Coordinates of C-alpha atoms in Angstrom, one line a residue:
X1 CA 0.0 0.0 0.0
X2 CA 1.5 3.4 -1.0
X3 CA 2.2 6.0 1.6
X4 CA -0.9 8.2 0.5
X5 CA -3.0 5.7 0.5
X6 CA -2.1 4.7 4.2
X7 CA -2.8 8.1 5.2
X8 CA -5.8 8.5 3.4
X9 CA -7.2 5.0 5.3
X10 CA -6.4 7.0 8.2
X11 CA -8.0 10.5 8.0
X12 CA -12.0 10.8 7.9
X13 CA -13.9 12.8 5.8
X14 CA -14.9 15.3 9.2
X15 CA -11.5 16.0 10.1
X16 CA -11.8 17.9 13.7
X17 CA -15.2 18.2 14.7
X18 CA -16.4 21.4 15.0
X19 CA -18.2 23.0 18.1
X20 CA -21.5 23.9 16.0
X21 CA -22.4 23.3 12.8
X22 CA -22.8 25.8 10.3
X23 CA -25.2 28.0 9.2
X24 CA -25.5 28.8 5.5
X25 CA -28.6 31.8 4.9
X26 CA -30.5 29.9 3.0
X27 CA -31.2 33.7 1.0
X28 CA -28.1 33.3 -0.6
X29 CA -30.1 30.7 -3.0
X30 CA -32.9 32.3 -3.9
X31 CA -32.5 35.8 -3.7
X32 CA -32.8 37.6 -6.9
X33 CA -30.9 40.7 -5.1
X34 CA -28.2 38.3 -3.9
X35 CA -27.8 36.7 -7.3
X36 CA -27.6 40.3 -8.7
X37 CA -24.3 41.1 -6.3
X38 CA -22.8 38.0 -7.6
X39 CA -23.1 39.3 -11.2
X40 CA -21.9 42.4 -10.1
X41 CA -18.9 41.5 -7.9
X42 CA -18.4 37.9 -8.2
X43 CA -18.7 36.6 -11.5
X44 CA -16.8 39.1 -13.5
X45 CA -12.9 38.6 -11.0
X46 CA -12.9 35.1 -11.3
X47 CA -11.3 32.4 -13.5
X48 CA -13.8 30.1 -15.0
X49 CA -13.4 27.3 -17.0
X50 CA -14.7 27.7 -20.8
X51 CA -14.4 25.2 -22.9
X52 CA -11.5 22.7 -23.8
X53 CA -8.1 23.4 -26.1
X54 CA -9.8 21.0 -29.1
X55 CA -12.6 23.7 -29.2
X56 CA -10.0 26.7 -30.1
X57 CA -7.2 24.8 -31.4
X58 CA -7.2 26.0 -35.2
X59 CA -6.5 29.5 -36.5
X60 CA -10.2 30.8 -37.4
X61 CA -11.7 28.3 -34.6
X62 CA -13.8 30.3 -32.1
X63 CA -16.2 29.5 -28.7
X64 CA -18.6 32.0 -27.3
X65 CA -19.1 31.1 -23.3
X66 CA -22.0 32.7 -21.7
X67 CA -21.9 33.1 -17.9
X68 CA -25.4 34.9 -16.4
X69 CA -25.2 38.3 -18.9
X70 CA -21.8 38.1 -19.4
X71 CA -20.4 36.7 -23.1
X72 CA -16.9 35.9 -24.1
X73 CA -15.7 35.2 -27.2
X74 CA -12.4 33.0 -27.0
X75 CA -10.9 33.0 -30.6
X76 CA -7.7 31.5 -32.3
X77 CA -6.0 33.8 -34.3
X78 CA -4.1 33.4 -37.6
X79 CA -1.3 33.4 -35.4
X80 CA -2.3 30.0 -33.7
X81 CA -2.1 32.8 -30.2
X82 CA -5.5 32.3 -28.4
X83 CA -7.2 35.5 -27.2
X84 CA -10.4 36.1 -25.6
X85 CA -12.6 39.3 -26.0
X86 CA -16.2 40.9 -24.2
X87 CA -18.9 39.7 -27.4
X88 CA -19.8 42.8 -28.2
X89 CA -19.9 45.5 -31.0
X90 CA -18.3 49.2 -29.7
X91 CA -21.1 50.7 -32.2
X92 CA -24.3 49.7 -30.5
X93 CA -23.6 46.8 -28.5
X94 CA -24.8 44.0 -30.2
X95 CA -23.0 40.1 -29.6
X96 CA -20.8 39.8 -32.2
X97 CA -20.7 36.1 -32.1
X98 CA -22.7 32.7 -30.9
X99 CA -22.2 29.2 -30.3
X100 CA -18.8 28.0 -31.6
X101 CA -17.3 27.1 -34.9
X102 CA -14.4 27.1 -37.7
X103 CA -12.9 29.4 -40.6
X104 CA -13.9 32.9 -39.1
X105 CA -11.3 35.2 -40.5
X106 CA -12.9 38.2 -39.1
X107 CA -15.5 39.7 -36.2
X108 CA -18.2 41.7 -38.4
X109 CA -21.7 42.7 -36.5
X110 CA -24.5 41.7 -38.6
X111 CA -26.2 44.7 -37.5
X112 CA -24.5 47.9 -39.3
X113 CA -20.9 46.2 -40.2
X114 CA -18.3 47.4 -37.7
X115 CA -15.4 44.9 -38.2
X116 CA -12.5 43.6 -36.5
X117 CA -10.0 41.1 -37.1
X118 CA -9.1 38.6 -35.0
X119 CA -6.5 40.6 -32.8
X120 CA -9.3 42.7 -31.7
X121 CA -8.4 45.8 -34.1
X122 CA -11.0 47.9 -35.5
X123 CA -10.5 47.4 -39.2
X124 CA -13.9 48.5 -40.7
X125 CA -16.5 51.1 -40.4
X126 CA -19.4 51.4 -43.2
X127 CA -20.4 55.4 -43.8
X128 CA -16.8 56.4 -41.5
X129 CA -17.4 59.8 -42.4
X130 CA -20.7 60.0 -39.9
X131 CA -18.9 60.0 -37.3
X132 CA -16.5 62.8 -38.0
X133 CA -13.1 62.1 -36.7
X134 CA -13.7 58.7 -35.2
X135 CA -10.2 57.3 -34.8
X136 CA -9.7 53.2 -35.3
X137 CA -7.4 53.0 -32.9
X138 CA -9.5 54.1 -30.3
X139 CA -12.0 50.8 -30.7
X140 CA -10.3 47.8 -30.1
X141 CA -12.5 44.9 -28.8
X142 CA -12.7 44.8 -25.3
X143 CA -10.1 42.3 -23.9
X144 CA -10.7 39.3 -21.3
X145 CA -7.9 37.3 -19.5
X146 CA -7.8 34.0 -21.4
X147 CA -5.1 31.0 -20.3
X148 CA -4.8 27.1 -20.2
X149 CA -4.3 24.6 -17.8
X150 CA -3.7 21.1 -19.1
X151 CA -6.8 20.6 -21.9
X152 CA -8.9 22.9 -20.4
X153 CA -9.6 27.2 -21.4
X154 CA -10.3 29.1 -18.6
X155 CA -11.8 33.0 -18.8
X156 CA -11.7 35.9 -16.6
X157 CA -13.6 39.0 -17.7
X158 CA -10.8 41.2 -15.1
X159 CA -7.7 41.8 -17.1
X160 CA -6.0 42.2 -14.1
X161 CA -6.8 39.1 -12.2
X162 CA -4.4 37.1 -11.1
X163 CA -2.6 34.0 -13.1
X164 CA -4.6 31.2 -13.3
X165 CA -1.7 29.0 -12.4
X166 CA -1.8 30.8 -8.7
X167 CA -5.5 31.7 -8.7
X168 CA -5.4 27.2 -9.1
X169 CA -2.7 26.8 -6.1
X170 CA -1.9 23.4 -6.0
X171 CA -4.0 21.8 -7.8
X172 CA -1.4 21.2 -11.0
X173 CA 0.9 19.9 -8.6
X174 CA -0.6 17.4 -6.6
X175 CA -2.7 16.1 -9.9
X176 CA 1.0 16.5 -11.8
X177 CA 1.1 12.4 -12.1
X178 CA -2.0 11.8 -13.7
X179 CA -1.0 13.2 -17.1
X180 CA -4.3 14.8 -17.6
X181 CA -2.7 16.2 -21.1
X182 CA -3.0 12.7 -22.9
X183 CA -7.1 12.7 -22.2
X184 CA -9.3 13.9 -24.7
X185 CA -12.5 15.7 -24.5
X186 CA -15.0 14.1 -26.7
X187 CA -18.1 15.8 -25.8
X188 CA -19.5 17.9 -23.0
X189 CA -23.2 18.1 -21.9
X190 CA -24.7 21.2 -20.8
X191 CA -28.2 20.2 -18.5
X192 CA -30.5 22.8 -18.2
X193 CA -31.8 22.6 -14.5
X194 CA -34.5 24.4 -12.3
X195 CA -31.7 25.1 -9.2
X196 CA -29.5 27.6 -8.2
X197 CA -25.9 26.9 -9.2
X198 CA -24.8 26.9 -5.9
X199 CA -27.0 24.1 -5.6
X200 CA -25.6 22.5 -8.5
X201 CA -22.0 22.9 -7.4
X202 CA -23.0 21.6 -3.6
X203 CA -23.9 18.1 -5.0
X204 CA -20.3 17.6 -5.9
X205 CA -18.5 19.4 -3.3
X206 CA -19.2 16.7 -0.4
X207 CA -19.8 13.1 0.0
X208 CA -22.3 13.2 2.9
X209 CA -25.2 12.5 0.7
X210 CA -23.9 9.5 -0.8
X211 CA -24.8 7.0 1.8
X212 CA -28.7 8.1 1.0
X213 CA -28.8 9.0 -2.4
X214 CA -26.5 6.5 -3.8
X215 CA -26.7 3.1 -2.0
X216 CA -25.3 1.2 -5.0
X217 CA -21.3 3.3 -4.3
X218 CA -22.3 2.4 -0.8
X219 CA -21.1 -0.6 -1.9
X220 CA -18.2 -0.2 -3.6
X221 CA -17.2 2.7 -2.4
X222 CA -15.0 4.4 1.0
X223 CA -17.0 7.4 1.8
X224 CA -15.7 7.4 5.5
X225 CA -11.8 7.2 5.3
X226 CA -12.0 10.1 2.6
X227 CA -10.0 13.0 3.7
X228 CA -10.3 16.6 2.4
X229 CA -8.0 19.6 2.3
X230 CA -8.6 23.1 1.6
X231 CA -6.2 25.6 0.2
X232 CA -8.0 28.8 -0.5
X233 CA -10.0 29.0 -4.2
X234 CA -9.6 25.5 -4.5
X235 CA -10.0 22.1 -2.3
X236 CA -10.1 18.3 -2.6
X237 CA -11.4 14.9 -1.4
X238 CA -10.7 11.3 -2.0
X239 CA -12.8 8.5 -2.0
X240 CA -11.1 4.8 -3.1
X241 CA -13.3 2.7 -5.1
X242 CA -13.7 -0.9 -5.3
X243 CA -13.9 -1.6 -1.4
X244 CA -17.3 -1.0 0.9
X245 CA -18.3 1.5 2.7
X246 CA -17.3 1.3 6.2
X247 CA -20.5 2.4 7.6
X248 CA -21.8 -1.2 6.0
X249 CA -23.0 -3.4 9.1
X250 CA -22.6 -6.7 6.7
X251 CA -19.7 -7.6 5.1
X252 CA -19.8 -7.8 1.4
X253 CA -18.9 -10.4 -1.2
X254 CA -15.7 -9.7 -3.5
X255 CA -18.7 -10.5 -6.1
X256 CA -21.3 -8.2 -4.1
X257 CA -18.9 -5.2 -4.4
X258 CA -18.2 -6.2 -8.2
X259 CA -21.7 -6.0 -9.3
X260 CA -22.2 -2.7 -7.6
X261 CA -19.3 -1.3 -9.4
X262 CA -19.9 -2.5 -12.4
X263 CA -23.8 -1.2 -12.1
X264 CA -21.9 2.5 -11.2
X265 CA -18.9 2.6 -13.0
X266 CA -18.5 -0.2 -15.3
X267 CA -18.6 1.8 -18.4
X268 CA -14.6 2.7 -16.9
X269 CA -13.6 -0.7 -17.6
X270 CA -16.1 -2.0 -20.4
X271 CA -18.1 -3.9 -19.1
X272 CA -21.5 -4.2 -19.1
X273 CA -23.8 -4.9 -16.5
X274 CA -24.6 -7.9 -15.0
X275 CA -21.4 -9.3 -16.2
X276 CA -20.5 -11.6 -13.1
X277 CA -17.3 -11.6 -10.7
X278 CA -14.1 -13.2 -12.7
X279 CA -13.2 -15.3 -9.5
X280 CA -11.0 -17.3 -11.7
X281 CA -8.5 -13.9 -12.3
X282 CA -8.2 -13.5 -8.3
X283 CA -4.9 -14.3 -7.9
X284 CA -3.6 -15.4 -4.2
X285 CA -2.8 -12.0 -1.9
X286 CA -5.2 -9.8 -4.1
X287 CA -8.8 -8.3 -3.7
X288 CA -11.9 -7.3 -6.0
X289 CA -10.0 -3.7 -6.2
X290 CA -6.7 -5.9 -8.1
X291 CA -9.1 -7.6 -10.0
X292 CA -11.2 -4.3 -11.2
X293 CA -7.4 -2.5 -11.7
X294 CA -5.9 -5.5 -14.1
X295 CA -9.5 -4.8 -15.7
X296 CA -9.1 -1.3 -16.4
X297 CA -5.6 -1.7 -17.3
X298 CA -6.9 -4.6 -20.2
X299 CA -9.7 -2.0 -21.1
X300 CA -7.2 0.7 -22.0
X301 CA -4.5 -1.2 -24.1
X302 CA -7.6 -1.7 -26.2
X303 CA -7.3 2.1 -27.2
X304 CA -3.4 1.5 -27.3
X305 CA -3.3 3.1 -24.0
X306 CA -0.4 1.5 -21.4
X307 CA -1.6 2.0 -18.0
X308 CA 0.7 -0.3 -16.6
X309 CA 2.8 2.3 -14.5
X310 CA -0.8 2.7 -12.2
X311 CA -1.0 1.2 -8.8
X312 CA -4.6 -0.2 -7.9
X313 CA -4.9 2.9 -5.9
X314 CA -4.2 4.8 -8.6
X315 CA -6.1 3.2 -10.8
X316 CA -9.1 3.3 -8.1
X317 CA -8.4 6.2 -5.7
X318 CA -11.0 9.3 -6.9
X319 CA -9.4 12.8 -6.9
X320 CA -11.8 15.3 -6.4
X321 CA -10.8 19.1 -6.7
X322 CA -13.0 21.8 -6.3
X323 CA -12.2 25.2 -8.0
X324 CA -14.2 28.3 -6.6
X325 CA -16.6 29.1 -7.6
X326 CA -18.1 26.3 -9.9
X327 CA -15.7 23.5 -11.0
X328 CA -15.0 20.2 -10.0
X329 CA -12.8 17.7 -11.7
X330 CA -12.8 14.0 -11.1
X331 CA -9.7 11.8 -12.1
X332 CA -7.5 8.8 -11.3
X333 CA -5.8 6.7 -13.7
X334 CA -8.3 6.3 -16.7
X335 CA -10.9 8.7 -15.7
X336 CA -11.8 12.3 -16.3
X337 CA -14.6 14.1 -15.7
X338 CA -15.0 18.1 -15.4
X339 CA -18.1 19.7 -14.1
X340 CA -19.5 23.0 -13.6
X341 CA -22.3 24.3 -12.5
X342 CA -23.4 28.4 -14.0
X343 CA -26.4 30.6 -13.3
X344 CA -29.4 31.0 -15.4
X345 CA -32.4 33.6 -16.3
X346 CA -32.7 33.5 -12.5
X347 CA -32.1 32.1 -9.0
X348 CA -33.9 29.0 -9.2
X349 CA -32.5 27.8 -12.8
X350 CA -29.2 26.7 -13.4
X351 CA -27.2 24.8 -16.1
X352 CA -25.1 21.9 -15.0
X353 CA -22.0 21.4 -17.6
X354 CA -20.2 18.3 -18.1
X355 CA -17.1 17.6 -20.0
X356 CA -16.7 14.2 -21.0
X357 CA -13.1 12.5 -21.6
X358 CA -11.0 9.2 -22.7
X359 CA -7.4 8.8 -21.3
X360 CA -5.5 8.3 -25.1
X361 CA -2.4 7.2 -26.7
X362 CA 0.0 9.7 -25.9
X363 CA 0.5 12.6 -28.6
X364 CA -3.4 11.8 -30.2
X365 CA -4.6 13.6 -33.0
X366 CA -7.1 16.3 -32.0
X367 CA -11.1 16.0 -32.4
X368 CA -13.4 18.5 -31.5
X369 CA -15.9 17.6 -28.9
X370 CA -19.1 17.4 -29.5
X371 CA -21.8 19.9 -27.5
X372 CA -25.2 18.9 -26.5
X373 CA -28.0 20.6 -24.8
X374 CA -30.3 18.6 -22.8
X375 CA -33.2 19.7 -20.6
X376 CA -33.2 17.5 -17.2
X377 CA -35.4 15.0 -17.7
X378 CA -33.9 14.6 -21.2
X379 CA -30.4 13.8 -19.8
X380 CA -29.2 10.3 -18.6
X381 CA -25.5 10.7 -17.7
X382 CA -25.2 8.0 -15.9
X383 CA -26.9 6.5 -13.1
X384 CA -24.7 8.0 -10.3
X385 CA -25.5 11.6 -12.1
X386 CA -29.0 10.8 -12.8
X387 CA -29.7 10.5 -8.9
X388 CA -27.6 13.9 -8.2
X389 CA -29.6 15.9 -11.2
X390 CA -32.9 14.6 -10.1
X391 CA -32.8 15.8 -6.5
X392 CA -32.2 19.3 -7.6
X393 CA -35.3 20.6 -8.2
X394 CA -36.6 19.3 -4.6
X395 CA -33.8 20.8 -3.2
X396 CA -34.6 23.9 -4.9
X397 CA -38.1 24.2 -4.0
X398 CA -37.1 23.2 -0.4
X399 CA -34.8 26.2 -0.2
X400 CA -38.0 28.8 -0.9
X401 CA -40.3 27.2 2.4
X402 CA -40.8 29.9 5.2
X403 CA -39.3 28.3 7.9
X404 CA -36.3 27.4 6.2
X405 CA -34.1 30.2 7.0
X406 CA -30.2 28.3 7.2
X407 CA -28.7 26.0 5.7
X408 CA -26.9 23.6 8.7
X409 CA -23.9 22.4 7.9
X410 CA -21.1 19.3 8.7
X411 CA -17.6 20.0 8.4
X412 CA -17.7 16.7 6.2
X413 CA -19.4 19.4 3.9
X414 CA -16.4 21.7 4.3
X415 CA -15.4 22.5 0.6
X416 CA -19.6 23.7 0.7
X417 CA -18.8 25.9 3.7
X418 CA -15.5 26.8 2.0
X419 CA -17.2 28.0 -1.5
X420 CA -19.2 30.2 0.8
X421 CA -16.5 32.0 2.9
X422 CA -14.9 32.5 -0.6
X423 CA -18.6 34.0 -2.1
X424 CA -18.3 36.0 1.2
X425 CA -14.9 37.8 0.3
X426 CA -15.9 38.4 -3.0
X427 CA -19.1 40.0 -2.4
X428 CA -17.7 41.8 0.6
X429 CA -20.4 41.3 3.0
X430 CA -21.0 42.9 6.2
X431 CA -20.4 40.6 9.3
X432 CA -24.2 40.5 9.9
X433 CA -24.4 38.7 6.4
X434 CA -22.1 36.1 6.9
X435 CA -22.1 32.4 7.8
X436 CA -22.0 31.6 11.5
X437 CA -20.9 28.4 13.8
X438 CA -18.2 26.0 12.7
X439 CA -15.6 26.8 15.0
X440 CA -13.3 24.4 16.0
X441 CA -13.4 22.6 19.5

């Protein structure tokens, strides 16, 4: 057993108890004045992830991402440099842009013609002489921050904001030996949901719920000895797959805890369900979680991909990382998933965004993902993701009842609580606004 592993068999998801729980307003969910301050102070200074590198990686390829009423157009220039820009005309304000696509060789508002090119210069104005002495160079597009990390394109709308590298802390490094580079993005799934997206985003910030919600990863799944650490904008948890949960009275078959992972995460390893336990691969000295790693391992070389320098924890261990204020990435050996979560028309709709990978070769070709739109019911991402987009709109509704005033909080839900202090110092709210309880004993 590897060293983090040991430790991670050793630390709960609670950490130090706290005194109190605590309290979340529940306001901050439902308020349309709230969600107005977080347009206004929130969402325009942080880094938020966009779309992936296959989306913009062509000269001419552009993305528009839409965030509340903000619009940014990230574009590849002829240069192969990418560069991101506010979507909109300096004339009279129209979007320049929507959706995503190839070949654009220019920005021209289909209203009255203003034209830039792909550096963000003012190049063409119909009828000039109008304005009198309008001068070109005083109309460039308006600029956004634009950067990378690994596959994915993250935005800021503050040019001034810090690098994404620090605004990420250490993230890059303590994910460094997955190689998240060789995976590629082959579609992403944006659900249209009635819930806040801080309801959205707090389904995937804590594991409390799972021994409820999902009693098939009870099963195949450590939601007790999962340890989490916060660092500021960002935080994670583990959870190691392939054993039970500890708060399971029974012990489990090696073939019990086989069918439940294949019925949540067989898909990772091809195969399909009801596919019974190999007993006969069990070699003397190893577990279901050995068996389920060669597995993996056998489903990749299929795809020419060698996963033979992953451990069965690393092949099994979940890495969890939250980025404030909406992301969450999944990952271990052969698995990638990248979620976020982004505000709607109003408080109580959301749209819950999922990029979709496969670990490849190292150095394959580019393909550009493909981008659905689903409403909720329409969606079926998975059983595991089925449960956690069905409960929203309960949750939502719960949120609005009279006597519900605060959210109460465990400090196994800390990267919640944590997404909240951070929402706190953004919005710059007076001490009567703030959270309460969770001290330390």
């Amino acid at each position: 057993m590897t060293t983090q592993a040991t430790r991670a068999r050793s630390e709960d998801a609670i950490g130090t108890p706290p005194q109190r729980p605590t309290l979340v307003p529940a306001e901050r969910y439902i308020s349309t004045t709230f969600a107005r301050l977080e347009v206004e102070r929130m969402w325009p200074s942080v880094w938020q992830v966009a779309c992936t590198v296959d989306h913009v990686a062509e000269p001419g390829d552009y993305f528009e991402y839409r965030c509340g009423p903000y619009s940014v157009l990230i574009v590849c220039g002829d240069d192969g440099v990418l560069r991101a820009f506010q979507n909109v005309c300096r004339h009279r304000g129209n979007s320049l842009c929507a959706g995503s696509g190839s070949d654009l060789r220019e920005l021209r508002c289909g209203y009255h013609g203003w034209t830039w090119d792909l550096c963000g210069a003012l190049k063409r104005v119909p009828n000039r002489k109008g304005f009198g002495a309008l001068q070109m160079s005083e109309y460039p597009l308006f600029a956004a921050r634009v950067d990378t990390w690994e596959r994915l394109v993250f935005v800021n709308l503050d040019v001034n904001a810090i690098p994404l590298i620090d605004y990420l802390e250490a993230v890059p490094q303590d994910i460094a030996w997955c190689r998240l580079g060789d995976f590629r993005c082959y579609a992403t799934m944006t659900i249209e949901v009635e819930a806040n997206w801080k309801t959205i985003a707090d389904g995937y910030s804590e594991t409390y719920h799972i021994q409820t919600l999902h009693p098939e990863l009870h099963r195949c799944m450590d939601d007790v000895y999962a340890p989490q650490v916060i660092w500021g904008h960002t935080g994670k948890s583990e959870q190691l797959y392939g054993v039970q949960s500890p708060r399971l009275k029974e012990t489990l078959t090696d073939s019990e805890v086989w069918d439940a992972y294949v019925t949540t995460q067989g898909a990772l390893m091809g195969v399909a369900e009801g596919t019974p336990f190999p007993a006969e691969q069990l070699e003397p000295g190893e577990s279901v979680a050995d068996v389920i790693a060669k597995r993996t391992r056998a489903f990749a070389a299929e795809r020419g991909v060698d996963l033979s320098w992953a451990s069965t924890d690393q092949v099994l261990r979940l890495h969890q990382y939250n980025v404030f204020p909406n992301l969450t990435l999944l990952t271990n050996a052969d698995h990638l998933t990248v979620m976020a979560s982004r505000p709607g028309p109003d408080p109580d709709h959301g749209e819950f965004v999922m990029f979709l990978w496969t670990r490849m070769p190292h150095g394959a070709p580019r393909s550009k993902p493909t981008d659905v739109r689903l409403k909720a019911g329409e969606a079926d991402p998975g059983l595991v993701m089925t449960q956690d987009i069905t409960v929203l709109a309960g949750l939502q509704r719960g949120l609005h009842q009279p006597g519900f005033t605060h959210l109460t909080l465990s400090n196994e839900e800390r990267r919640v609580i944590n997404m909240h202090r951070n929402l706190e110092r953004y919005l710059e709210l007076p001490d009567s606004e703030r959270i309460t309880g969770g001290e330390t004993a």
